[in-house]
PDB file of C-alpha atoms in Angstrom:
ATOM      1  CA  UNK F   1       7.614  -3.643 -12.004  1.00 73.00           C
ATOM      2  CA  UNK F   2       4.949  -6.203 -12.856  1.00 89.00           C
ATOM      3  CA  UNK F   3       2.118  -6.688 -10.403  1.00 94.00           C
ATOM      4  CA  UNK F   4       1.967  -9.912  -8.445  1.00 97.00           C
ATOM      5  CA  UNK F   5      -0.727 -12.289  -9.698  1.00 98.00           C
ATOM      6  CA  UNK F   6      -3.813 -13.006  -7.624  1.00 98.00           C
ATOM      7  CA  UNK F   7      -7.090 -14.690  -8.592  1.00 98.00           C
ATOM      8  CA  UNK F   8      -9.787 -12.078  -9.278  1.00 97.00           C
ATOM      9  CA  UNK F   9     -12.263 -13.661  -6.900  1.00 97.00           C
ATOM     10  CA  UNK F  10     -12.739 -16.208  -4.138  1.00 97.00           C
ATOM     11  CA  UNK F  11     -15.724 -17.189  -2.077  1.00 96.00           C
ATOM     12  CA  UNK F  12     -16.907 -19.332   0.786  1.00 95.00           C
ATOM     13  CA  UNK F  13     -19.814 -19.829   3.124  1.00 96.00           C
ATOM     14  CA  UNK F  14     -19.755 -18.560   6.696  1.00 96.00           C
ATOM     15  CA  UNK F  15     -17.534 -20.772   8.825  1.00 96.00           C
ATOM     16  CA  UNK F  16     -15.614 -22.142   5.849  1.00 97.00           C
ATOM     17  CA  UNK F  17     -12.052 -21.344   4.843  1.00 97.00           C
ATOM     18  CA  UNK F  18     -10.792 -19.521   1.777  1.00 97.00           C
ATOM     19  CA  UNK F  19      -7.242 -19.395   0.459  1.00 98.00           C
ATOM     20  CA  UNK F  20      -5.926 -16.597  -1.756  1.00 98.00           C
ATOM     21  CA  UNK F  21      -2.743 -17.108  -3.736  1.00 98.00           C
ATOM     22  CA  UNK F  22      -0.195 -14.476  -4.708  1.00 98.00           C
ATOM     23  CA  UNK F  23       2.349 -15.434  -7.348  1.00 98.00           C
ATOM     24  CA  UNK F  24       5.476 -13.465  -8.072  1.00 97.00           C
ATOM     25  CA  UNK F  25       9.038 -14.231  -9.014  1.00 95.00           C
ATOM     26  CA  UNK F  26      12.356 -14.952  -7.374  1.00 94.00           C
ATOM     27  CA  UNK F  27      12.968 -11.191  -7.462  1.00 93.00           C
ATOM     28  CA  UNK F  28      10.101 -10.427  -5.120  1.00 94.00           C
ATOM     29  CA  UNK F  29       7.919 -13.026  -3.348  1.00 95.00           C
ATOM     30  CA  UNK F  30      10.420 -15.849  -3.720  1.00 95.00           C
ATOM     31  CA  UNK F  31      13.478 -13.803  -2.872  1.00 94.00           C
ATOM     32  CA  UNK F  32      12.487 -12.315   0.459  1.00 94.00           C
ATOM     33  CA  UNK F  33      10.331 -13.128   3.475  1.00 94.00           C
ATOM     34  CA  UNK F  34       8.646  -9.743   3.170  1.00 95.00           C
ATOM     35  CA  UNK F  35       5.171 -10.546   1.887  1.00 97.00           C
ATOM     36  CA  UNK F  36       2.323  -8.459   3.259  1.00 98.00           C
ATOM     37  CA  UNK F  37      -1.454  -8.747   2.933  1.00 98.00           C
ATOM     38  CA  UNK F  38      -3.988  -5.928   3.047  1.00 98.00           C
ATOM     39  CA  UNK F  39      -7.757  -5.953   3.402  1.00 98.00           C
ATOM     40  CA  UNK F  40      -9.808  -3.181   1.817  1.00 98.00           C
ATOM     41  CA  UNK F  41     -13.513  -2.626   2.272  1.00 98.00           C
ATOM     42  CA  UNK F  42     -15.343  -0.492  -0.320  1.00 96.00           C
ATOM     43  CA  UNK F  43     -14.588   3.193   0.063  1.00 95.00           C
ATOM     44  CA  UNK F  44     -12.083   2.584   2.842  1.00 97.00           C
ATOM     45  CA  UNK F  45      -8.317   2.674   3.144  1.00 97.00           C
ATOM     46  CA  UNK F  46      -6.443  -0.620   3.127  1.00 98.00           C
ATOM     47  CA  UNK F  47      -5.701  -2.360   6.422  1.00 98.00           C
ATOM     48  CA  UNK F  48      -2.584  -4.393   7.142  1.00 98.00           C
ATOM     49  CA  UNK F  49      -3.500  -8.003   7.938  1.00 98.00           C
ATOM     50  CA  UNK F  50      -0.242  -9.977   7.599  1.00 97.00           C
ATOM     51  CA  UNK F  51       3.400  -8.907   7.358  1.00 97.00           C
ATOM     52  CA  UNK F  52       6.669 -10.753   6.870  1.00 95.00           C
ATOM     53  CA  UNK F  53       4.728 -13.689   5.380  1.00 96.00           C
ATOM     54  CA  UNK F  54       3.207 -15.014   8.601  1.00 97.00           C
ATOM     55  CA  UNK F  55       3.053 -12.275  11.250  1.00 96.00           C
ATOM     56  CA  UNK F  56      -0.220 -10.700  12.394  1.00 97.00           C
ATOM     57  CA  UNK F  57      -0.405  -7.120  13.701  1.00 95.00           C
ATOM     58  CA  UNK F  58      -2.134  -6.781  17.040  1.00 94.00           C
ATOM     59  CA  UNK F  59      -5.882  -6.662  16.648  1.00 95.00           C
ATOM     60  CA  UNK F  60      -6.027  -8.884  13.576  1.00 97.00           C
ATOM     61  CA  UNK F  61      -7.980 -12.073  14.335  1.00 96.00           C
ATOM     62  CA  UNK F  62      -6.023 -15.323  14.311  1.00 95.00           C
ATOM     63  CA  UNK F  63      -8.472 -16.545  11.653  1.00 97.00           C
ATOM     64  CA  UNK F  64      -6.101 -14.827   9.231  1.00 98.00           C
ATOM     65  CA  UNK F  65      -2.823 -16.586   8.491  1.00 98.00           C
ATOM     66  CA  UNK F  66      -0.128 -16.457   5.846  1.00 97.00           C
ATOM     67  CA  UNK F  67       2.348 -18.811   4.258  1.00 97.00           C
ATOM     68  CA  UNK F  68       4.786 -18.989   1.365  1.00 98.00           C
ATOM     69  CA  UNK F  69       6.224 -21.689  -0.876  1.00 97.00           C
ATOM     70  CA  UNK F  70       8.719 -20.688  -3.513  1.00 97.00           C
ATOM     71  CA  UNK F  71       7.392 -17.763  -5.538  1.00 97.00           C
ATOM     72  CA  UNK F  72       3.811 -18.105  -4.271  1.00 98.00           C
ATOM     73  CA  UNK F  73       2.416 -16.717  -1.035  1.00 98.00           C
ATOM     74  CA  UNK F  74      -1.015 -17.488   0.382  1.00 98.00           C
ATOM     75  CA  UNK F  75      -3.492 -15.858   2.715  1.00 98.00           C
ATOM     76  CA  UNK F  76      -5.819 -18.241   4.516  1.00 98.00           C
ATOM     77  CA  UNK F  77      -9.006 -16.962   6.098  1.00 97.00           C
ATOM     78  CA  UNK F  78     -10.539 -19.575   8.372  1.00 97.00           C
ATOM     79  CA  UNK F  79     -13.999 -19.475   9.890  1.00 96.00           C
ATOM     80  CA  UNK F  80     -15.254 -16.956   7.332  1.00 97.00           C
ATOM     81  CA  UNK F  81     -17.431 -14.186   8.694  1.00 97.00           C
ATOM     82  CA  UNK F  82     -19.617 -11.680   6.903  1.00 97.00           C
ATOM     83  CA  UNK F  83     -17.215  -8.838   7.719  1.00 96.00           C
ATOM     84  CA  UNK F  84     -14.410 -10.656   5.884  1.00 97.00           C
ATOM     85  CA  UNK F  85     -16.094  -9.799   2.585  1.00 97.00           C
ATOM     86  CA  UNK F  86     -13.622  -7.345   1.051  1.00 98.00           C
ATOM     87  CA  UNK F  87     -10.821  -6.955  -1.459  1.00 98.00           C
ATOM     88  CA  UNK F  88      -7.479  -8.450  -0.476  1.00 98.00           C
ATOM     89  CA  UNK F  89      -4.113  -7.405  -1.846  1.00 98.00           C
ATOM     90  CA  UNK F  90      -0.748  -9.019  -1.388  1.00 98.00           C
ATOM     91  CA  UNK F  91       2.466  -7.027  -1.674  1.00 97.00           C
ATOM     92  CA  UNK F  92       6.136  -7.815  -1.537  1.00 96.00           C
ATOM     93  CA  UNK F  93       9.476  -6.163  -1.120  1.00 94.00           C
ATOM     94  CA  UNK F  94      11.144  -6.384  -4.525  1.00 92.00           C
ATOM     95  CA  UNK F  95      14.725  -5.331  -3.930  1.00 88.00           C
ATOM     96  CA  UNK F  96      16.420  -1.961  -3.889  1.00 82.00           C
ATOM     97  CA  UNK F  97      15.391  -1.060  -7.463  1.00 78.00           C
ATOM     98  CA  UNK F  98      11.716  -1.971  -7.692  1.00 77.00           C
ATOM     99  CA  UNK F  99      11.280  -1.815  -3.909  1.00 89.00           C
ATOM    100  CA  UNK F 100       7.576  -2.609  -3.397  1.00 94.00           C
ATOM    101  CA  UNK F 101       4.977  -4.239  -5.605  1.00 96.00           C
ATOM    102  CA  UNK F 102       1.295  -4.983  -5.027  1.00 97.00           C
ATOM    103  CA  UNK F 103      -0.765  -7.885  -6.246  1.00 98.00           C
ATOM    104  CA  UNK F 104      -3.693  -7.552  -8.637  1.00 98.00           C
ATOM    105  CA  UNK F 105      -6.232  -8.003  -5.851  1.00 98.00           C
ATOM    106  CA  UNK F 106      -8.839 -10.630  -4.960  1.00 98.00           C
ATOM    107  CA  UNK F 107     -12.464  -9.960  -4.149  1.00 98.00           C
ATOM    108  CA  UNK F 108     -13.652 -12.289  -1.396  1.00 98.00           C
ATOM    109  CA  UNK F 109     -17.374 -12.954  -1.228  1.00 97.00           C
ATOM    110  CA  UNK F 110     -19.039 -14.569   1.764  1.00 96.00           C
ATOM    111  CA  UNK F 111     -21.933 -16.566   0.362  1.00 92.00           C
TER     112      UNK F 111
ATOM    113  CA  UNK Z   1      -4.036   8.340  18.234  1.00 95.00           C
ATOM    114  CA  UNK Z   2      -2.165   7.978  14.982  1.00 96.00           C
ATOM    115  CA  UNK Z   3      -3.568  10.118  12.194  1.00 98.00           C
ATOM    116  CA  UNK Z   4      -2.551  10.668   8.594  1.00 98.00           C
ATOM    117  CA  UNK Z   5      -4.521  13.293   6.708  1.00 98.00           C
ATOM    118  CA  UNK Z   6      -3.936  13.838   3.006  1.00 98.00           C
ATOM    119  CA  UNK Z   7      -4.795  17.048   1.185  1.00 97.00           C
ATOM    120  CA  UNK Z   8      -4.056  18.845  -2.063  1.00 97.00           C
ATOM    121  CA  UNK Z   9      -5.966  16.685  -4.514  1.00 97.00           C
ATOM    122  CA  UNK Z  10      -8.205  18.095  -7.187  1.00 97.00           C
ATOM    123  CA  UNK Z  11      -9.009  18.240 -10.883  1.00 97.00           C
ATOM    124  CA  UNK Z  12      -6.194  19.379 -13.159  1.00 97.00           C
ATOM    125  CA  UNK Z  13      -5.329  19.302 -16.855  1.00 97.00           C
ATOM    126  CA  UNK Z  14      -2.703  17.019 -18.400  1.00 97.00           C
ATOM    127  CA  UNK Z  15       0.804  18.430 -18.263  1.00 97.00           C
ATOM    128  CA  UNK Z  16       0.215  20.466 -15.127  1.00 97.00           C
ATOM    129  CA  UNK Z  17       1.487  20.005 -11.563  1.00 97.00           C
ATOM    130  CA  UNK Z  18      -0.005  19.283  -8.156  1.00 98.00           C
ATOM    131  CA  UNK Z  19       1.474  18.970  -4.693  1.00 98.00           C
ATOM    132  CA  UNK Z  20      -0.063  16.565  -2.204  1.00 98.00           C
ATOM    133  CA  UNK Z  21       0.466  16.830   1.541  1.00 98.00           C
ATOM    134  CA  UNK Z  22       0.036  14.301   4.328  1.00 98.00           C
ATOM    135  CA  UNK Z  23      -0.121  15.691   7.863  1.00 98.00           C
ATOM    136  CA  UNK Z  24       0.982  13.171  10.470  1.00 98.00           C
ATOM    137  CA  UNK Z  25       0.095  13.233  14.162  1.00 97.00           C
ATOM    138  CA  UNK Z  26       0.029  10.942  17.178  1.00 97.00           C
ATOM    139  CA  UNK Z  27       3.473   9.453  16.615  1.00 97.00           C
ATOM    140  CA  UNK Z  28       7.117  10.435  16.243  1.00 97.00           C
ATOM    141  CA  UNK Z  29       7.239  11.246  12.531  1.00 97.00           C
ATOM    142  CA  UNK Z  30      11.030  11.013  12.283  1.00 96.00           C
ATOM    143  CA  UNK Z  31      11.002   7.382  13.397  1.00 95.00           C
ATOM    144  CA  UNK Z  32       9.166   6.061  10.333  1.00 96.00           C
ATOM    145  CA  UNK Z  33       9.602   5.651   6.633  1.00 95.00           C
ATOM    146  CA  UNK Z  34       6.620   6.866   4.645  1.00 97.00           C
ATOM    147  CA  UNK Z  35       4.985   5.849   1.378  1.00 97.00           C
ATOM    148  CA  UNK Z  36       2.513   7.056  -1.210  1.00 98.00           C
ATOM    149  CA  UNK Z  37       0.191   4.458  -2.740  1.00 98.00           C
ATOM    150  CA  UNK Z  38      -2.475   5.187  -5.343  1.00 98.00           C
ATOM    151  CA  UNK Z  39      -5.633   3.510  -6.568  1.00 98.00           C
ATOM    152  CA  UNK Z  40      -7.220   4.372  -9.888  1.00 98.00           C
ATOM    153  CA  UNK Z  41     -11.053   4.327  -9.900  1.00 96.00           C
ATOM    154  CA  UNK Z  42     -12.245   0.730  -9.692  1.00 95.00           C
ATOM    155  CA  UNK Z  43      -8.687  -0.610  -9.905  1.00 97.00           C
ATOM    156  CA  UNK Z  44      -6.088  -2.122  -7.602  1.00 97.00           C
ATOM    157  CA  UNK Z  45      -3.423  -0.612  -5.403  1.00 98.00           C
ATOM    158  CA  UNK Z  46      -0.206   0.693  -6.946  1.00 97.00           C
ATOM    159  CA  UNK Z  47       2.870   1.621  -4.967  1.00 97.00           C
ATOM    160  CA  UNK Z  48       4.100   5.089  -5.974  1.00 97.00           C
ATOM    161  CA  UNK Z  49       7.016   6.206  -3.809  1.00 96.00           C
ATOM    162  CA  UNK Z  50       8.769   5.816  -0.478  1.00 95.00           C
ATOM    163  CA  UNK Z  51      11.087   7.923   1.623  1.00 95.00           C
ATOM    164  CA  UNK Z  52      13.392   6.854   4.422  1.00 94.00           C
ATOM    165  CA  UNK Z  53      12.653   7.904   8.003  1.00 95.00           C
ATOM    166  CA  UNK Z  54      15.390  10.541   7.856  1.00 94.00           C
ATOM    167  CA  UNK Z  55      14.715  11.605   4.266  1.00 93.00           C
ATOM    168  CA  UNK Z  56      18.058  10.223   3.148  1.00 94.00           C
ATOM    169  CA  UNK Z  57      16.662   8.001   0.413  1.00 94.00           C
ATOM    170  CA  UNK Z  58      13.708   8.145  -1.974  1.00 95.00           C
ATOM    171  CA  UNK Z  59      12.411   5.405  -4.231  1.00 95.00           C
ATOM    172  CA  UNK Z  60       9.870   5.547  -7.031  1.00 96.00           C
ATOM    173  CA  UNK Z  61       7.771   3.306  -9.206  1.00 95.00           C
ATOM    174  CA  UNK Z  62       8.876   3.309 -12.841  1.00 94.00           C
ATOM    175  CA  UNK Z  63       5.506   4.823 -13.834  1.00 95.00           C
ATOM    176  CA  UNK Z  64       6.259   8.060 -11.961  1.00 97.00           C
ATOM    177  CA  UNK Z  65      10.052   8.211 -11.944  1.00 96.00           C
ATOM    178  CA  UNK Z  66      11.280  11.573 -13.186  1.00 97.00           C
ATOM    179  CA  UNK Z  67       7.852  13.214 -12.776  1.00 98.00           C
ATOM    180  CA  UNK Z  68       7.030  12.772  -9.064  1.00 98.00           C
ATOM    181  CA  UNK Z  69       9.124  13.791  -6.051  1.00 98.00           C
ATOM    182  CA  UNK Z  70       8.537  12.569  -2.517  1.00 98.00           C
ATOM    183  CA  UNK Z  71       9.804  14.659   0.389  1.00 98.00           C
ATOM    184  CA  UNK Z  72       9.177  15.263   4.080  1.00 98.00           C
ATOM    185  CA  UNK Z  73       9.342  18.151   6.529  1.00 97.00           C
ATOM    186  CA  UNK Z  74      10.152  16.850   9.989  1.00 96.00           C
ATOM    187  CA  UNK Z  75       9.478  20.225  11.640  1.00 96.00           C
ATOM    188  CA  UNK Z  76       5.891  20.049  10.391  1.00 97.00           C
ATOM    189  CA  UNK Z  77       5.493  16.236  10.532  1.00 97.00           C
ATOM    190  CA  UNK Z  78       4.327  16.388   6.952  1.00 98.00           C
ATOM    191  CA  UNK Z  79       4.912  14.201   3.907  1.00 98.00           C
ATOM    192  CA  UNK Z  80       4.706  15.615   0.401  1.00 98.00           C
ATOM    193  CA  UNK Z  81       4.309  14.351  -3.141  1.00 98.00           C
ATOM    194  CA  UNK Z  82       5.155  16.813  -5.887  1.00 98.00           C
ATOM    195  CA  UNK Z  83       3.546  15.614  -9.103  1.00 98.00           C
ATOM    196  CA  UNK Z  84       4.701  17.229 -12.357  1.00 98.00           C
ATOM    197  CA  UNK Z  85       3.728  16.629 -15.967  1.00 98.00           C
ATOM    198  CA  UNK Z  86       0.558  14.857 -14.905  1.00 98.00           C
ATOM    199  CA  UNK Z  87      -1.096  12.360 -17.242  1.00 98.00           C
ATOM    200  CA  UNK Z  88      -4.571  10.892 -17.450  1.00 97.00           C
ATOM    201  CA  UNK Z  89      -3.285   7.607 -16.041  1.00 97.00           C
ATOM    202  CA  UNK Z  90      -2.281   9.418 -12.853  1.00 98.00           C
ATOM    203  CA  UNK Z  91      -5.974   9.818 -11.994  1.00 98.00           C
ATOM    204  CA  UNK Z  92      -6.408   8.017  -8.670  1.00 98.00           C
ATOM    205  CA  UNK Z  93      -6.961   8.261  -4.963  1.00 98.00           C
ATOM    206  CA  UNK Z  94      -3.573   8.902  -3.383  1.00 98.00           C
ATOM    207  CA  UNK Z  95      -2.953   7.451   0.068  1.00 98.00           C
ATOM    208  CA  UNK Z  96      -0.062   8.172   2.372  1.00 98.00           C
ATOM    209  CA  UNK Z  97       0.991   5.337   4.652  1.00 98.00           C
ATOM    210  CA  UNK Z  98       3.391   4.745   7.508  1.00 97.00           C
ATOM    211  CA  UNK Z  99       5.925   1.958   7.196  1.00 96.00           C
ATOM    212  CA  UNK Z 100       6.168   0.015  10.433  1.00 95.00           C
ATOM    213  CA  UNK Z 101       8.729  -2.535   9.261  1.00 90.00           C
ATOM    214  CA  UNK Z 102      12.446  -1.912   9.223  1.00 78.00           C
ATOM    215  CA  UNK Z 103      13.065  -4.615   6.672  1.00 73.00           C
ATOM    216  CA  UNK Z 104      10.853  -5.175   3.694  1.00 75.00           C
ATOM    217  CA  UNK Z 105       8.070  -2.625   4.334  1.00 86.00           C
ATOM    218  CA  UNK Z 106       4.651  -3.084   5.835  1.00 93.00           C
ATOM    219  CA  UNK Z 107       2.171  -0.240   5.654  1.00 96.00           C
ATOM    220  CA  UNK Z 108       0.428  -0.334   9.010  1.00 96.00           C
ATOM    221  CA  UNK Z 109      -1.239   3.080   9.129  1.00 97.00           C
ATOM    222  CA  UNK Z 110      -3.033   4.739   6.204  1.00 98.00           C
ATOM    223  CA  UNK Z 111      -4.749   8.024   5.580  1.00 98.00           C
ATOM    224  CA  UNK Z 112      -8.174   8.281   3.971  1.00 97.00           C
ATOM    225  CA  UNK Z 113      -6.714   9.428   0.682  1.00 98.00           C
ATOM    226  CA  UNK Z 114      -7.087  12.421  -1.610  1.00 98.00           C
ATOM    227  CA  UNK Z 115      -8.495  12.226  -5.136  1.00 98.00           C
ATOM    228  CA  UNK Z 116      -6.494  13.473  -8.100  1.00 98.00           C
ATOM    229  CA  UNK Z 117      -8.282  13.749 -11.433  1.00 98.00           C
ATOM    230  CA  UNK Z 118      -6.271  14.518 -14.569  1.00 98.00           C
ATOM    231  CA  UNK Z 119      -8.444  15.365 -17.525  1.00 96.00           C
ATOM    232  CA  UNK Z 120      -8.727  17.922 -20.290  1.00 94.00           C
TER     233      UNK Z 120
END
């Protein structure tokens, strides 16, 4: 059960866009359309931002979007705002044996 | 409103046991699969275990398989994690989470977590 690979950090100025990648294998990200993204502010529990690659739960701004190509998924945050500064984790269904695996996490800084 | 409240964490010595609880309220507990996810201090999220909505199936990360047991009590709307033979690397905040997806899992509701510290 190896963690999915994310860049350690990403940054952008207010109003800009930032894209976070999440690379796995054909046994997880590439094999299923079950990629999720979580946002975590310091000292807080994670919050679901995207599920099933592209779907947004109610209440999540449409500035957040997801996509996937092959074994790599991406989270795009458009129109960056100060409150978007947080850690972001991808996760994926990984089959009946490994079941669920998280990414290594990306710290997003709003400059 | 939906609430998940973890309890049972604390400081223990290596090789001992601990039982975490997660009290659920504000929703029909038997309609949802449930998970435990942990986060070591300053580190990322790690999936630990999951249990089907009806308790019929349990799944575990390799790092805890054979040492941890996930279970649920529908009459008390409570999720449990029995942790045996604890190791230093089990030190983490343990979160319980509700799975809102019927397919590949999406953890839509989380508790605030309970801290487990394993040290001699």
